[in-house]
């Protein structure tokens, strides 16, 4: 019996849409499938990070506390550098972290062109609590609204604000503004927790390996370090007031792109740019301080 490819694609996309819903809105079948997938992926991450490689984590208690017992309704936004295609889930596989608990696991912004190439991948990554982001499509692309819904429910969202994988040992690059825009636009300002790691570039190198561009499986016996920083808190109301006053004095030389006014404050594009760049710079500085300790 031959499979109907068109029918399968449509059905898989319907499943992917259902799998993209939050835990509270997902049906029983989706919740079971999600728990199964995250349990399996979490076990894989545990094996690679905690057993097959030498991993040291600093200040892990802060991450554990914010993931499992932060105030109800308060969203958590973790940010980290991006050194390999397997940073997520491997960075959550250290000893003592609830990697296999689907209820506590993060949502994560994931590159659409890599993780959502077809219907099957879309379904699996959606089950894995991934939100597709189109690189280069700007901070107001449709799926950013989905990320805002995650934050509005007080859940945990992870972002790689540098925007792409880099295996060079260099300072933290200028961060994309999408993460900063989520902090500003979230109905409840999230707790922002910076994390920096090293060693996953050795576990999953991008450079040629034997006959392949990269190894087919993660490598073993590598040194991995993960440093969890202290929470960053942003007074968004005060920052908005400063953005308004600064934008009135400065001459904006860049071409405007027609961003929508920021509701409910009605901030136009110029103060938005100041706001996003200021928040992104503060996060970048916090990440860079962590990087210098590795």
Coordinates of C-alpha atoms in Angstrom, one line a residue, residues 5 18 37-38 63 69 118 125 132 141 144-145 175-176 185 200 205-206 210 223 225 227 232 234 239 257 274 285 290:
X5 CA 2.6 12.0 0.7
X18 CA -1.3 20.8 18.1
X37 CA 9.9 12.4 23.6
X38 CA 11.3 14.7 26.2
X63 CA 18.9 27.7 37.7
X69 CA 10.2 27.1 42.4
X118 CA 9.7 19.0 6.8
X125 CA 10.5 19.6 17.4
X132 CA 10.3 28.1 14.9
X141 CA 7.6 37.9 12.9
X144 CA 7.5 35.8 18.2
X145 CA 3.9 36.2 19.3
X175 CA 23.1 40.2 20.5
X176 CA 20.1 40.2 18.2
X185 CA 6.7 43.2 25.2
X200 CA 30.2 21.5 23.6
X205 CA 32.5 20.0 16.5
X206 CA 31.5 21.7 13.2
X210 CA 36.6 11.6 9.1
X223 CA 35.8 18.9 29.3
X225 CA 31.9 23.8 31.8
X227 CA 28.5 28.9 34.4
X232 CA 18.9 40.2 35.7
X234 CA 14.7 45.1 34.2
X239 CA 13.5 52.2 30.6
X257 CA 11.6 50.1 8.8
X274 CA 17.1 52.5 22.0
X285 CA 27.9 42.4 29.2
X290 CA 30.7 34.9 32.7

